[in-house]
Amino acid sequence: MRSTLIIFLIFSLILAGCNTSADSVSASGIPSPTPFQPGTDNAPDSIYAGAAPTPLSLPTPTLPPSPTPTQIIILPTSTPVVLNPLTGAPVSDPALLNRRPMAIKVANYPRYIRPQSGLSLADSIYEYYIEGGLTRFIGIFYGNNSEWVGPVRSGRFFDENIQRMYQSYLVFKFADPLVLTYFQSTDFADFLVVPSFGECPPFRLMDSRKIEVYNNSYFNTTKWQDCIAKNSLKNDRPLLLPGNFDGTFPAAFDLVSTRIYTYFSEYSYNYWQYVPESGQYIRYEEVNDMHDGKPETYAPLTDNVTKDTVHASNVVVIMAYHTFADPFQEEDEVFHIDFTGSGEAYVFRDGVAIVAKWTRANTNQPLLLTTPTGLPITMHPGITFYEVIGTNSYVSQGDGEWYFHHATP
């Protein structure tokens, strides 16, 4: 992002009647001497006019009537088991599904902010390129809560896709004025959640992290429900169609996936190691860059909340167009990632690799994953982690190891 446009947000798009508590700790960041306020003279320069993406216009799906979008299984004991539509796994508290999901931006850099908090409690996580060779996460929290999620960082144009697909609140900390102004002009403006002073929204600092405030802001998903009630915010349960999940081992496959590497840049790279005993892919993150011929170096990525390694039942590599709206955005690597239509994908589950196609047929539903010929692909119940890379990326594989090298136009 253009460094001169990165500014602190001291207002809340959703704050209505929240008072600052004397014993609360603000995580709103370091004040800017000229904070951006919509409609004022320090709004984005006219040179960027029209540079925001065109609002999505995919067709709204015609869905069959149903009293609930959640799958319910009746066991022989007549005890109902409610399945999370985003994971295909039972939820410990079905009441959690009677709300809007939260799409929360989580930092991955600088490296000293690791370990992040809450990643192993998300239902789905997307990693995508931002700028300067770096990536960021956006996690969907629906079937679980976490008192600490973060560090929370800035919004990007790509986040609109996730907000719409999951009909969620979009939680982020900073935003370029161009991005913020565009978000405010959309029909999901009421679902933007940014820091303010006080307890609503529930951003806070983690005292044990002795780092600058800028990278020390965490969101409490449990207390967010209190803020929703206090401010009479919308929290109706979205109709999310159940995903295609199946815990049985795929009957037919040709390719093995024991390890999946993704190279976003020489500064940002990772791999997922399949562990047959657990049926999970474990995340390993780079600990040094490869600049000037330095070798690849990795360490397991852990969750500061659960103390578990970050893991996923499914790893999906998505190839999508990365473009710029104008030369100024190209200079600053302000990418517009096209997450509409369809494209190439690779699905990894149970140590198996499946060449796939992703399709976003409807604005307000998650991606569909099929074989190139259109046959549905079943996912293993649990967390799904998406690596979003450019369509110019190149892929190689051998002996169960897969290599994805991110490249854009």
Coordinates of C-alpha atoms in Angstrom, one line a residue:
M1 CA 0.0 0.0 0.0
R2 CA 1.1 3.6 -0.6
S3 CA 2.9 4.4 2.7
T4 CA 1.6 8.0 2.7
L5 CA -1.9 6.7 2.7
I6 CA -1.6 4.3 5.6
I7 CA -3.3 6.1 8.5
F8 CA -4.9 5.3 11.8
L9 CA -8.6 4.9 12.1
I10 CA -9.9 6.5 15.2
F11 CA -13.6 6.1 14.4
S12 CA -15.8 3.1 14.5
L13 CA -18.2 2.3 11.7
I14 CA -20.4 0.5 14.2
L15 CA -19.9 2.2 17.5
A16 CA -23.3 3.5 18.7
G17 CA -23.5 4.3 22.4
C18 CA -20.3 2.5 23.5
N19 CA -18.6 4.3 26.4
T20 CA -14.9 4.0 27.2
S21 CA -14.4 1.9 30.3
A22 CA -11.8 3.0 32.8
D23 CA -10.4 -0.5 33.1
S24 CA -10.3 -1.3 29.4
V25 CA -7.2 -1.3 27.4
S26 CA -7.4 0.3 24.0
A27 CA -5.8 -1.5 21.1
S28 CA -6.6 1.2 18.6
G29 CA -3.0 1.9 17.7
I30 CA -0.7 4.9 17.4
P31 CA -2.6 8.0 16.5
S32 CA -1.9 9.7 13.2
P33 CA -1.6 13.5 13.2
T34 CA -4.0 13.6 10.2
P35 CA -6.4 10.8 10.6
F36 CA -8.6 10.1 7.6
Q37 CA -12.3 11.0 8.1
P38 CA -14.8 10.3 5.3
G39 CA -16.0 13.4 3.5
T40 CA -13.2 15.7 4.6
D41 CA -10.4 17.5 2.7
N42 CA -7.9 14.7 3.5
A43 CA -10.0 12.1 1.6
P44 CA -8.2 10.1 -1.1
D45 CA -6.7 12.1 -3.9
S46 CA -8.8 12.4 -7.1
I47 CA -6.1 10.6 -9.0
Y48 CA -7.5 7.4 -7.6
A49 CA -11.1 8.1 -8.7
G50 CA -12.6 5.0 -10.1
A51 CA -9.7 2.8 -9.0
A52 CA -11.8 0.7 -6.6
P53 CA -13.2 -2.5 -7.9
T54 CA -16.6 -2.7 -9.6
P55 CA -19.1 -4.1 -7.0
L56 CA -19.8 -7.7 -7.6
S57 CA -22.8 -8.5 -9.6
L58 CA -23.0 -12.3 -9.5
P59 CA -26.6 -13.7 -9.5
T60 CA -28.3 -14.3 -6.2
P61 CA -28.9 -18.0 -5.9
T62 CA -32.4 -19.4 -5.7
L63 CA -32.1 -21.7 -2.7
P64 CA -34.6 -24.4 -1.6
P65 CA -36.7 -23.4 1.4
S66 CA -35.3 -24.8 4.6
P67 CA -35.9 -24.1 8.3
T68 CA -32.1 -24.2 8.9
P69 CA -29.0 -24.3 6.7
T70 CA -27.3 -26.6 9.1
Q71 CA -27.1 -30.3 8.7
I72 CA -28.5 -32.3 11.6
I73 CA -27.8 -36.0 12.0
I74 CA -29.9 -38.1 14.4
L75 CA -27.8 -40.9 16.0
P76 CA -29.3 -44.2 17.1
T77 CA -29.6 -42.7 20.6
S78 CA -31.8 -40.0 19.1
T79 CA -29.2 -37.4 20.1
P80 CA -29.1 -34.7 17.4
V81 CA -25.6 -33.8 16.2
V82 CA -25.4 -30.4 14.5
L83 CA -22.8 -30.1 11.8
N84 CA -21.0 -26.8 11.0
P85 CA -21.7 -26.1 7.3
L86 CA -18.2 -24.7 6.9
T87 CA -16.3 -27.7 8.3
G88 CA -18.7 -30.7 8.1
A89 CA -17.8 -31.4 11.7
P90 CA -20.0 -31.4 14.9
V91 CA -20.1 -28.1 16.8
S92 CA -19.8 -28.2 20.6
D93 CA -22.4 -25.4 21.0
P94 CA -25.0 -25.3 18.2
A95 CA -26.1 -21.9 19.4
L96 CA -22.9 -20.5 17.9
L97 CA -24.3 -21.0 14.4
N98 CA -27.2 -18.7 15.2
R99 CA -25.1 -15.7 14.3
R100 CA -23.1 -14.0 11.6
P101 CA -19.6 -15.4 11.0
M102 CA -16.6 -13.1 11.6
A103 CA -13.9 -12.7 8.9
I104 CA -10.9 -11.5 10.8
K105 CA -7.6 -10.2 9.3
V106 CA -4.5 -11.7 10.9
A107 CA -0.9 -10.7 10.4
N108 CA 1.8 -13.0 9.3
Y109 CA 4.6 -10.4 9.2
P110 CA 6.8 -9.1 10.7
R111 CA 7.9 -12.5 11.9
Y112 CA 8.3 -11.4 15.5
I113 CA 4.5 -11.2 15.8
R114 CA 4.3 -15.0 15.7
P115 CA 2.9 -17.1 17.1
Q116 CA -0.5 -15.7 16.1
S117 CA -3.6 -16.4 18.2
G118 CA -6.7 -18.2 17.2
L119 CA -5.7 -19.6 13.8
S120 CA -6.4 -23.2 14.9
L121 CA -9.9 -22.2 16.0
A122 CA -11.0 -20.8 12.6
D123 CA -13.3 -22.8 10.3
S124 CA -11.5 -21.7 7.1
I125 CA -8.4 -19.5 6.5
Y126 CA -7.3 -17.8 3.4
E127 CA -3.7 -16.7 2.8
Y128 CA -3.0 -14.2 0.0
Y129 CA -0.3 -11.9 -1.2
I130 CA -0.4 -8.3 -0.1
E131 CA 2.7 -6.4 -1.1
G132 CA 6.5 -6.3 -0.6
G133 CA 6.8 -10.1 -0.9
L134 CA 4.5 -10.6 2.1
T135 CA 1.2 -12.4 2.8
R136 CA -1.7 -12.0 5.2
F137 CA -4.4 -14.3 6.6
I138 CA -8.1 -13.8 6.8
G139 CA -9.8 -16.4 9.1
I140 CA -13.6 -17.3 9.3
F141 CA -14.8 -17.8 12.8
Y142 CA -18.2 -19.3 13.1
G143 CA -18.3 -22.7 14.9
N144 CA -15.7 -21.6 17.6
N145 CA -14.9 -18.6 19.7
S146 CA -11.5 -17.3 20.8
E147 CA -10.8 -14.6 23.3
W148 CA -7.7 -13.7 21.3
V149 CA -7.5 -13.5 17.5
G150 CA -4.7 -11.7 15.9
P151 CA -2.7 -9.6 15.7
V152 CA -5.4 -7.9 13.6
R153 CA -4.2 -6.0 10.6
S154 CA -5.4 -3.9 7.7
G155 CA -8.1 -4.4 5.1
R156 CA -7.5 -5.1 1.4
F157 CA -9.8 -5.2 -1.6
F158 CA -9.6 -9.0 -1.6
D159 CA -11.5 -9.1 1.7
E160 CA -14.7 -8.1 0.0
N161 CA -14.9 -11.5 -1.6
I162 CA -14.6 -13.3 1.8
Q163 CA -17.1 -11.0 3.5
R164 CA -19.7 -11.7 0.8
M165 CA -19.1 -15.4 0.5
Y166 CA -19.6 -16.0 4.2
Q167 CA -22.1 -13.1 4.8
S168 CA -19.8 -12.1 7.7
Y169 CA -18.7 -9.2 9.8
L170 CA -15.3 -8.0 8.4
V171 CA -12.9 -7.3 11.2
F172 CA -9.7 -5.3 10.3
K173 CA -7.5 -2.7 11.9
F174 CA -6.2 -0.3 9.4
A175 CA -7.1 0.5 5.8
D176 CA -5.8 2.6 3.0
P177 CA -8.3 5.5 2.5
L178 CA -9.0 4.2 -1.0
V179 CA -10.0 0.8 0.4
L180 CA -11.9 2.2 3.3
T181 CA -13.9 4.6 1.1
Y182 CA -14.8 1.8 -1.2
F183 CA -15.9 -0.5 1.6
Q184 CA -18.1 2.3 3.1
S185 CA -19.8 2.7 -0.3
T186 CA -20.9 -0.9 -0.5
D187 CA -23.9 -2.8 0.7
F188 CA -21.8 -4.5 3.4
A189 CA -20.7 -1.2 5.0
D190 CA -22.8 -2.1 8.1
F191 CA -20.7 -5.2 8.7
L192 CA -17.3 -3.4 8.9
V193 CA -15.6 -3.7 12.3
V194 CA -12.6 -1.4 13.1
P195 CA -11.0 -0.4 16.3
S196 CA -12.3 2.5 18.5
F197 CA -11.8 3.6 22.1
G198 CA -13.6 1.6 24.7
E199 CA -14.8 -2.0 24.9
C200 CA -16.9 -2.0 21.7
P201 CA -15.6 -3.3 19.4
P202 CA -13.5 -5.7 21.6
F203 CA -10.0 -5.0 20.4
R204 CA -7.3 -5.1 23.0
L205 CA -3.6 -5.4 23.6
M206 CA -1.8 -8.5 24.7
D207 CA 0.3 -7.4 27.7
S208 CA 2.7 -10.4 27.3
R209 CA 3.7 -9.3 23.9
K210 CA 6.4 -6.7 24.3
I211 CA 6.1 -5.2 20.9
E212 CA 4.8 -1.9 19.4
V213 CA 1.0 -1.2 19.6
Y214 CA 0.8 -1.2 15.8
N215 CA 1.3 -5.0 15.7
N216 CA -0.3 -5.8 19.0
S217 CA -4.1 -5.6 18.5
Y218 CA -6.3 -8.6 19.1
F219 CA -10.0 -9.3 18.8
N220 CA -12.2 -11.1 21.3
T221 CA -14.9 -13.0 19.4
T222 CA -16.8 -13.9 22.6
K223 CA -17.2 -10.3 23.7
W224 CA -18.2 -9.3 20.2
Q225 CA -21.6 -10.8 20.8
D226 CA -22.2 -8.4 23.8
C227 CA -21.3 -5.5 21.5
I228 CA -23.8 -6.7 18.9
A229 CA -26.5 -6.8 21.5
K230 CA -25.5 -3.5 23.1
N231 CA -25.6 -1.6 19.8
S232 CA -28.5 -3.5 18.2
L233 CA -26.4 -4.7 15.3
K234 CA -27.6 -7.2 12.7
N235 CA -26.7 -10.7 13.7
D236 CA -29.2 -12.8 11.7
R237 CA -28.1 -16.3 10.9
P238 CA -26.9 -16.5 7.2
L239 CA -28.1 -19.2 4.9
L240 CA -24.8 -21.0 4.1
L241 CA -25.2 -24.2 2.1
P242 CA -23.5 -27.2 3.7
G243 CA -20.2 -28.0 2.2
N244 CA -19.4 -31.3 0.5
F245 CA -17.7 -33.2 3.3
D246 CA -16.9 -36.9 3.6
G247 CA -14.6 -38.5 6.2
T248 CA -14.0 -41.7 4.2
F249 CA -10.8 -42.1 2.3
P250 CA -11.1 -41.1 -1.4
A251 CA -11.8 -44.2 -3.3
A252 CA -9.9 -43.4 -6.5
F253 CA -6.9 -41.2 -6.8
D254 CA -3.7 -40.9 -8.8
L255 CA -1.5 -38.5 -7.0
V256 CA 0.0 -38.4 -3.5
S257 CA 0.5 -35.3 -1.3
T258 CA 2.9 -35.7 1.6
R259 CA 4.2 -32.2 1.5
I260 CA 2.9 -29.0 -0.1
Y261 CA 5.2 -26.0 -0.6
T262 CA 4.0 -22.5 -1.5
Y263 CA 6.5 -19.9 -2.4
F264 CA 5.0 -16.4 -2.4
S265 CA 8.4 -14.8 -2.5
E266 CA 11.9 -15.2 -1.2
Y267 CA 10.7 -13.6 2.0
S268 CA 7.4 -15.5 2.4
Y269 CA 7.2 -19.3 1.9
N270 CA 5.8 -22.3 3.7
Y271 CA 4.9 -26.0 3.5
W272 CA 2.3 -28.3 4.8
Q273 CA 3.3 -31.7 6.0
Y274 CA 0.8 -34.5 6.0
V275 CA 0.7 -36.6 9.2
P276 CA -1.1 -40.0 8.5
E277 CA -1.7 -40.7 12.2
S278 CA -3.9 -37.6 12.6
G279 CA -5.0 -37.1 9.0
Q280 CA -3.9 -33.5 9.3
Y281 CA -1.6 -31.2 7.4
I282 CA 0.8 -29.3 9.7
R283 CA 1.9 -25.8 8.8
Y284 CA 5.6 -25.0 8.6
E285 CA 6.6 -21.4 8.2
E286 CA 9.8 -19.8 7.0
V287 CA 12.0 -18.3 9.7
N288 CA 14.5 -16.5 7.4
D289 CA 14.4 -15.1 3.9
M290 CA 16.2 -16.6 1.0
H291 CA 17.8 -13.3 -0.1
D292 CA 21.3 -13.5 -1.4
G293 CA 21.3 -17.3 -1.7
K294 CA 20.4 -18.1 1.9
P295 CA 18.8 -21.6 2.3
E296 CA 15.2 -22.3 3.1
T297 CA 14.6 -22.5 6.8
Y298 CA 11.4 -23.6 8.5
A299 CA 9.7 -24.0 11.9
P300 CA 6.2 -25.2 12.9
L301 CA 3.7 -22.5 13.1
T302 CA 1.8 -22.6 16.5
D303 CA -1.3 -21.1 17.9
N304 CA -0.7 -18.9 21.0
V305 CA -4.2 -19.7 22.3
T306 CA -4.4 -23.5 21.9
K307 CA -0.6 -24.1 22.0
D308 CA -1.3 -26.5 19.1
T309 CA 0.4 -26.4 15.7
V310 CA -1.6 -24.7 13.0
H311 CA -3.2 -27.6 11.0
A312 CA -5.8 -28.3 8.4
S313 CA -7.8 -31.2 7.2
N314 CA -7.8 -29.8 3.7
V315 CA -5.3 -27.6 1.9
V316 CA -6.6 -26.0 -1.3
V317 CA -4.4 -24.0 -3.6
I318 CA -6.5 -21.5 -5.6
M319 CA -5.2 -19.8 -8.8
A320 CA -6.8 -16.4 -9.4
Y321 CA -6.1 -13.3 -11.6
H322 CA -4.1 -10.6 -9.8
T323 CA -4.5 -7.2 -11.6
F324 CA -4.0 -3.5 -11.0
A325 CA -6.5 -0.7 -11.6
D326 CA -3.9 1.9 -12.6
P327 CA -0.2 2.5 -12.8
F328 CA -0.2 4.1 -9.3
Q329 CA -1.6 0.9 -7.8
E330 CA 0.9 -1.2 -9.7
E331 CA 3.7 0.9 -8.2
D332 CA 2.4 0.2 -4.7
E333 CA 1.3 -3.4 -5.5
V334 CA -2.3 -2.7 -4.7
F335 CA -3.7 -5.9 -6.1
H336 CA -7.3 -6.7 -7.2
I337 CA -7.7 -10.4 -6.9
D338 CA -10.5 -11.7 -9.2
F339 CA -12.4 -14.2 -7.1
T340 CA -15.4 -14.5 -9.4
G341 CA -16.1 -17.0 -12.1
S342 CA -13.9 -20.0 -12.0
G343 CA -10.3 -21.1 -12.2
E344 CA -7.6 -23.8 -11.6
A345 CA -7.2 -25.3 -8.2
Y346 CA -5.5 -28.2 -6.3
V347 CA -7.2 -30.0 -3.4
F348 CA -5.1 -31.9 -0.8
R349 CA -6.8 -34.2 1.7
D350 CA -5.9 -37.5 3.4
G351 CA -2.5 -37.5 1.7
V352 CA -4.1 -37.3 -1.7
A353 CA -3.8 -34.6 -4.4
I354 CA -6.7 -33.8 -6.6
V355 CA -6.4 -31.5 -9.7
A356 CA -9.5 -29.4 -9.4
K357 CA -11.6 -26.4 -10.6
W358 CA -12.9 -23.7 -8.3
T359 CA -16.2 -22.0 -9.1
R360 CA -17.9 -19.1 -7.4
A361 CA -21.4 -19.3 -8.9
N362 CA -23.0 -17.1 -6.3
T363 CA -21.8 -14.0 -4.5
N364 CA -22.9 -15.1 -1.1
Q365 CA -21.8 -18.7 -0.9
P366 CA -18.3 -20.2 -0.5
L367 CA -16.4 -21.7 -3.4
L368 CA -17.4 -24.9 -5.1
L369 CA -14.6 -27.4 -5.8
T370 CA -15.0 -29.9 -8.6
T371 CA -12.9 -32.0 -10.9
P372 CA -12.1 -30.3 -14.2
T373 CA -15.0 -32.3 -15.7
G374 CA -17.4 -31.0 -13.1
L375 CA -17.6 -33.9 -10.6
P376 CA -17.9 -32.7 -7.0
I377 CA -14.9 -33.1 -4.7
T378 CA -15.6 -34.1 -1.1
M379 CA -13.5 -32.5 1.6
H380 CA -12.4 -34.1 4.8
P381 CA -14.4 -32.7 7.8
G382 CA -12.4 -30.0 9.6
I383 CA -10.5 -26.9 8.9
T384 CA -9.8 -25.9 5.3
F385 CA -6.8 -23.7 4.5
Y386 CA -6.7 -21.8 1.2
E387 CA -3.5 -20.6 -0.5
V388 CA -4.5 -18.0 -3.1
I389 CA -1.8 -17.5 -5.8
G390 CA -1.7 -15.9 -9.2
T391 CA -2.7 -17.5 -12.5
N392 CA 0.8 -17.1 -13.8
S393 CA 2.1 -19.3 -11.0
Y394 CA 3.9 -22.5 -11.9
V395 CA 3.4 -25.9 -10.4
S396 CA 5.6 -29.0 -10.2
Q397 CA 5.4 -32.2 -8.2
G398 CA 7.2 -35.5 -7.6
D399 CA 7.4 -38.2 -5.0
G400 CA 4.4 -36.8 -3.2
E401 CA 5.9 -33.3 -2.9
W402 CA 4.1 -30.4 -4.5
Y403 CA 5.7 -27.0 -5.3
F404 CA 3.7 -23.8 -6.0
H405 CA 5.5 -20.6 -7.0
H406 CA 3.3 -17.6 -6.9
A407 CA 3.6 -15.3 -9.9
T408 CA 1.4 -12.4 -11.1
P409 CA 1.1 -10.5 -14.4

